[in-house]
Every structure is written in structure tokens, then in C-alpha cells.
């Protein structure tokens, strides 16, 4: 990553130097720049700034996602798997509920939370809501020990992808409800990994932008998971193309007229 940023910086620096040299040559008595050349200089300056901002914002986002999904090994060694998993969920601004309890642990609007969960190190987590967080497949290492997990909501998680779904097999004997709606990076290939969730009863796949035929995907998922209720996609969704409806209608009308002798 650093090498890539360095090479981009060198290339941009050379482009910037050429532009500055042209300006100086024109200002020192050289041929006056044409309107077209001045326009090109303005474009060069504008796109240089935009590219620079986009590149750095992408790099910063990668750093933030990596930091939020680090493995809490020290917390796990000192307080145990359950406390470490709980702490990871809360640092992501998610929420959870311990088995046998009705109270949910969640941070406030400023990300602060109570540490009362530390007093129950032997209790497994039963429900987790990570909707809208930056969890990814690397941070999943903090949750693999929760083999009693029943409910997991990943609604609108921008970093949840096919690699993440492939790791859910560790909950194959416990997970009952899964919400992966509006996760823009999930494809049909990733959904195939859900066949390992043998206890799954409810699955929400609404708003998955990478699915071109959600109705067909729902049919395939219900065949793959016969005891699971799949929601978020209608059977006819994506199976009937809008552009093909009119030609089909015209064909049916022509066939009707032919049978009645009008053609």
C-alpha cells in the first residue's frame, strides 16, 4: 500500500512540475497560452486535487476498517472468549444479548458503553446486532468462539462480502436467524456458502444489489435450506424482464387474431 502511494505521489509530482514549468515559460516572455492550453491546465489542476483526495480517503478508510477489526487477543487471554467477543461488538457500535438474559448491551450515541458484561465471563452470546457497522471477515476472528449464537443481524454492513459468509459455517449448529439485507458486496457465490447453516430458520436477503435475479436466488436458497424461511425477494422478481413483456404481449395478440381468422 505504501509503495503504491509513493509511486502515485511521484507520478503526480512530475505532472505538477511540468505544469509549473509551462506556466513559468509563458510568464517569462514565451508564447502566450491559447484558450485551449489554459483550459487543459485548469483540468490538470482540478483532477490532480480530486485524485489526491480520493486516493487518501480510500487509504484512510482501509486503515480505519483494519483498526476496528483487529483481533483482541490480549482481552481474550485475560478475560476469556465471551468477554473479548462482547468488547469487540461494542467497539464496533453493535449490540448483543447474553444467553439467559433479556437485557441488551449497546453503546450510546457517542460510542460509550458500560463494562458490566465483564462480570459474566462464562456466559455465551446468543443474539448479535451489527447492522451498519464496519465488521469484515478479519474481525470475524473475534466471534468464532460463540458457538451458541442464535441470531445475527448484518444489515447494511458495507464490508460484509462473500469471504465473510464463507466463515459463517462455524455457526452451523446454532444459528437460527440471519439478516444480510442491503449488503452491497454479497454475490450469488457467497450465498452458496450458507448451505452449512443447517439450523437456519429465517434468512433476509432484501436489497442485495449484486443479485440480478433475486426470485431465482430465493428458489435456490429454499431448495438448499428446506427448513428456512427466505424473505426479501419475490419469486417473480428478476425472472420477467420488463423489455420482453411488450413483444410477448404483441405475439399473444397476433396468435389470437390468427386463430379467429382476422389475419
Short mmCIF file of N, CA, C and O in Angstrom, two decimals, residues 75-77 79-90 96 98-99 117-118 120-126 142-149:
data_model
loop_
_atom_site.label_atom_id
_atom_site.label_comp_id
_atom_site.label_asym_id
_atom_site.label_seq_id
_atom_site.Cartn_x
_atom_site.Cartn_y
_atom_site.Cartn_z
N UNK A 75 -7.30 -9.19 25.35
CA UNK A 75 -8.57 -9.25 26.09
C UNK A 75 -9.05 -10.69 26.21
O UNK A 75 -9.58 -11.10 27.26
N UNK A 76 -8.86 -11.47 25.18
CA UNK A 76 -9.28 -12.87 25.20
C UNK A 76 -8.48 -13.68 26.21
O UNK A 76 -9.05 -14.49 26.95
N UNK A 77 -7.19 -13.46 26.28
CA UNK A 77 -6.35 -14.19 27.22
C UNK A 77 -6.66 -13.81 28.67
O UNK A 77 -6.63 -14.65 29.56
N UNK A 79 -9.59 -12.11 29.91
CA UNK A 79 -10.98 -12.18 30.37
C UNK A 79 -11.78 -13.33 29.76
O UNK A 79 -12.89 -13.60 30.21
N UNK A 80 -11.24 -13.99 28.74
CA UNK A 80 -11.95 -15.10 28.13
C UNK A 80 -12.59 -14.74 26.79
O UNK A 80 -12.69 -13.57 26.42
N UNK A 81 -13.02 -15.78 26.07
CA UNK A 81 -13.58 -15.60 24.72
C UNK A 81 -14.85 -14.76 24.72
O UNK A 81 -15.05 -13.93 23.83
N UNK A 82 -15.73 -14.99 25.68
CA UNK A 82 -17.03 -14.31 25.67
C UNK A 82 -16.89 -12.80 25.90
O UNK A 82 -17.55 -12.00 25.22
N UNK A 83 -16.06 -12.43 26.85
CA UNK A 83 -15.85 -11.01 27.13
C UNK A 83 -15.16 -10.33 25.95
O UNK A 83 -15.51 -9.20 25.58
N UNK A 84 -14.19 -11.01 25.35
CA UNK A 84 -13.49 -10.43 24.20
C UNK A 84 -14.44 -10.21 23.03
O UNK A 84 -14.39 -9.18 22.35
N UNK A 85 -15.34 -11.18 22.79
CA UNK A 85 -16.32 -11.03 21.71
C UNK A 85 -17.27 -9.88 22.01
O UNK A 85 -17.61 -9.10 21.11
N UNK A 86 -17.70 -9.78 23.26
CA UNK A 86 -18.61 -8.70 23.65
C UNK A 86 -17.94 -7.34 23.48
O UNK A 86 -18.56 -6.38 22.98
N UNK A 87 -16.69 -7.25 23.88
CA UNK A 87 -15.96 -5.98 23.76
C UNK A 87 -15.79 -5.58 22.30
O UNK A 87 -15.95 -4.41 21.93
N UNK A 88 -15.48 -6.55 21.45
CA UNK A 88 -15.34 -6.28 20.02
C UNK A 88 -16.65 -5.76 19.43
O UNK A 88 -16.65 -4.78 18.66
N UNK A 89 -17.76 -6.36 19.77
CA UNK A 89 -19.07 -5.94 19.25
C UNK A 89 -19.37 -4.50 19.66
O UNK A 89 -19.82 -3.69 18.85
N UNK A 90 -19.10 -4.17 20.91
CA UNK A 90 -19.40 -2.83 21.40
C UNK A 90 -18.48 -1.78 20.80
O UNK A 90 -18.90 -0.65 20.54
N UNK A 96 -25.56 -6.66 21.68
CA UNK A 96 -25.68 -8.11 21.88
C UNK A 96 -26.49 -8.41 23.12
O UNK A 96 -26.73 -7.53 23.97
N UNK A 98 -26.71 -11.65 26.10
CA UNK A 98 -26.20 -12.91 26.62
C UNK A 98 -27.33 -13.93 26.73
O UNK A 98 -28.49 -13.59 26.90
N UNK A 99 -26.98 -15.21 26.62
CA UNK A 99 -27.95 -16.29 26.78
C UNK A 99 -28.52 -16.26 28.20
O UNK A 99 -27.79 -16.08 29.18
N UNK A 117 -20.63 -6.24 31.40
CA UNK A 117 -20.55 -7.56 30.77
C UNK A 117 -19.31 -8.34 31.21
O UNK A 117 -19.24 -9.56 31.06
N UNK A 118 -18.33 -7.65 31.74
CA UNK A 118 -17.09 -8.32 32.18
C UNK A 118 -17.38 -9.25 33.36
O UNK A 118 -16.65 -10.22 33.59
N UNK A 120 -19.67 -11.41 33.66
CA UNK A 120 -20.26 -12.70 33.26
C UNK A 120 -19.39 -13.36 32.20
O UNK A 120 -19.82 -13.55 31.06
N UNK A 121 -18.17 -13.73 32.55
CA UNK A 121 -17.25 -14.28 31.55
C UNK A 121 -17.61 -15.67 31.05
O UNK A 121 -17.11 -16.11 30.00
N UNK A 122 -18.47 -16.38 31.77
CA UNK A 122 -18.81 -17.76 31.40
C UNK A 122 -20.11 -17.87 30.60
O UNK A 122 -20.54 -18.98 30.29
N UNK A 123 -20.72 -16.74 30.27
CA UNK A 123 -22.00 -16.74 29.57
C UNK A 123 -21.78 -16.46 28.08
O UNK A 123 -21.14 -15.46 27.73
N UNK A 124 -22.32 -17.32 27.24
CA UNK A 124 -22.17 -17.14 25.79
C UNK A 124 -23.14 -16.07 25.27
O UNK A 124 -24.19 -15.81 25.86
N UNK A 125 -22.79 -15.50 24.15
CA UNK A 125 -23.64 -14.51 23.48
C UNK A 125 -24.66 -15.25 22.62
O UNK A 125 -24.31 -16.15 21.86
N UNK A 126 -25.93 -14.84 22.73
CA UNK A 126 -27.00 -15.52 22.00
C UNK A 126 -27.52 -14.71 20.80
O UNK A 126 -27.88 -15.28 19.78
N UNK A 142 -12.89 -12.59 16.12
CA UNK A 142 -13.31 -12.30 17.49
C UNK A 142 -14.62 -12.97 17.87
O UNK A 142 -14.99 -12.97 19.05
N UNK A 143 -15.34 -13.53 16.88
CA UNK A 143 -16.66 -14.10 17.15
C UNK A 143 -16.73 -15.62 16.99
O UNK A 143 -17.75 -16.21 17.33
N UNK A 144 -15.70 -16.23 16.45
CA UNK A 144 -15.78 -17.66 16.12
C UNK A 144 -16.01 -18.54 17.34
O UNK A 144 -16.50 -19.68 17.20
N UNK A 145 -15.71 -18.05 18.52
CA UNK A 145 -15.88 -18.87 19.74
C UNK A 145 -17.33 -18.93 20.21
O UNK A 145 -17.67 -19.73 21.08
N UNK A 146 -18.20 -18.12 19.62
CA UNK A 146 -19.59 -18.05 20.09
C UNK A 146 -20.46 -19.11 19.41
O UNK A 146 -21.29 -18.82 18.55
N UNK A 147 -20.26 -20.35 19.82
CA UNK A 147 -20.95 -21.48 19.18
C UNK A 147 -22.39 -21.67 19.67
O UNK A 147 -23.03 -22.64 19.31
N UNK A 148 -22.88 -20.72 20.49
CA UNK A 148 -24.29 -20.75 20.92
C UNK A 148 -25.09 -19.63 20.28
O UNK A 148 -26.24 -19.38 20.66
N UNK A 149 -24.52 -18.97 19.31
CA UNK A 149 -25.17 -17.81 18.69
C UNK A 149 -26.41 -18.23 17.91
O UNK A 149 -26.34 -19.11 17.05
#
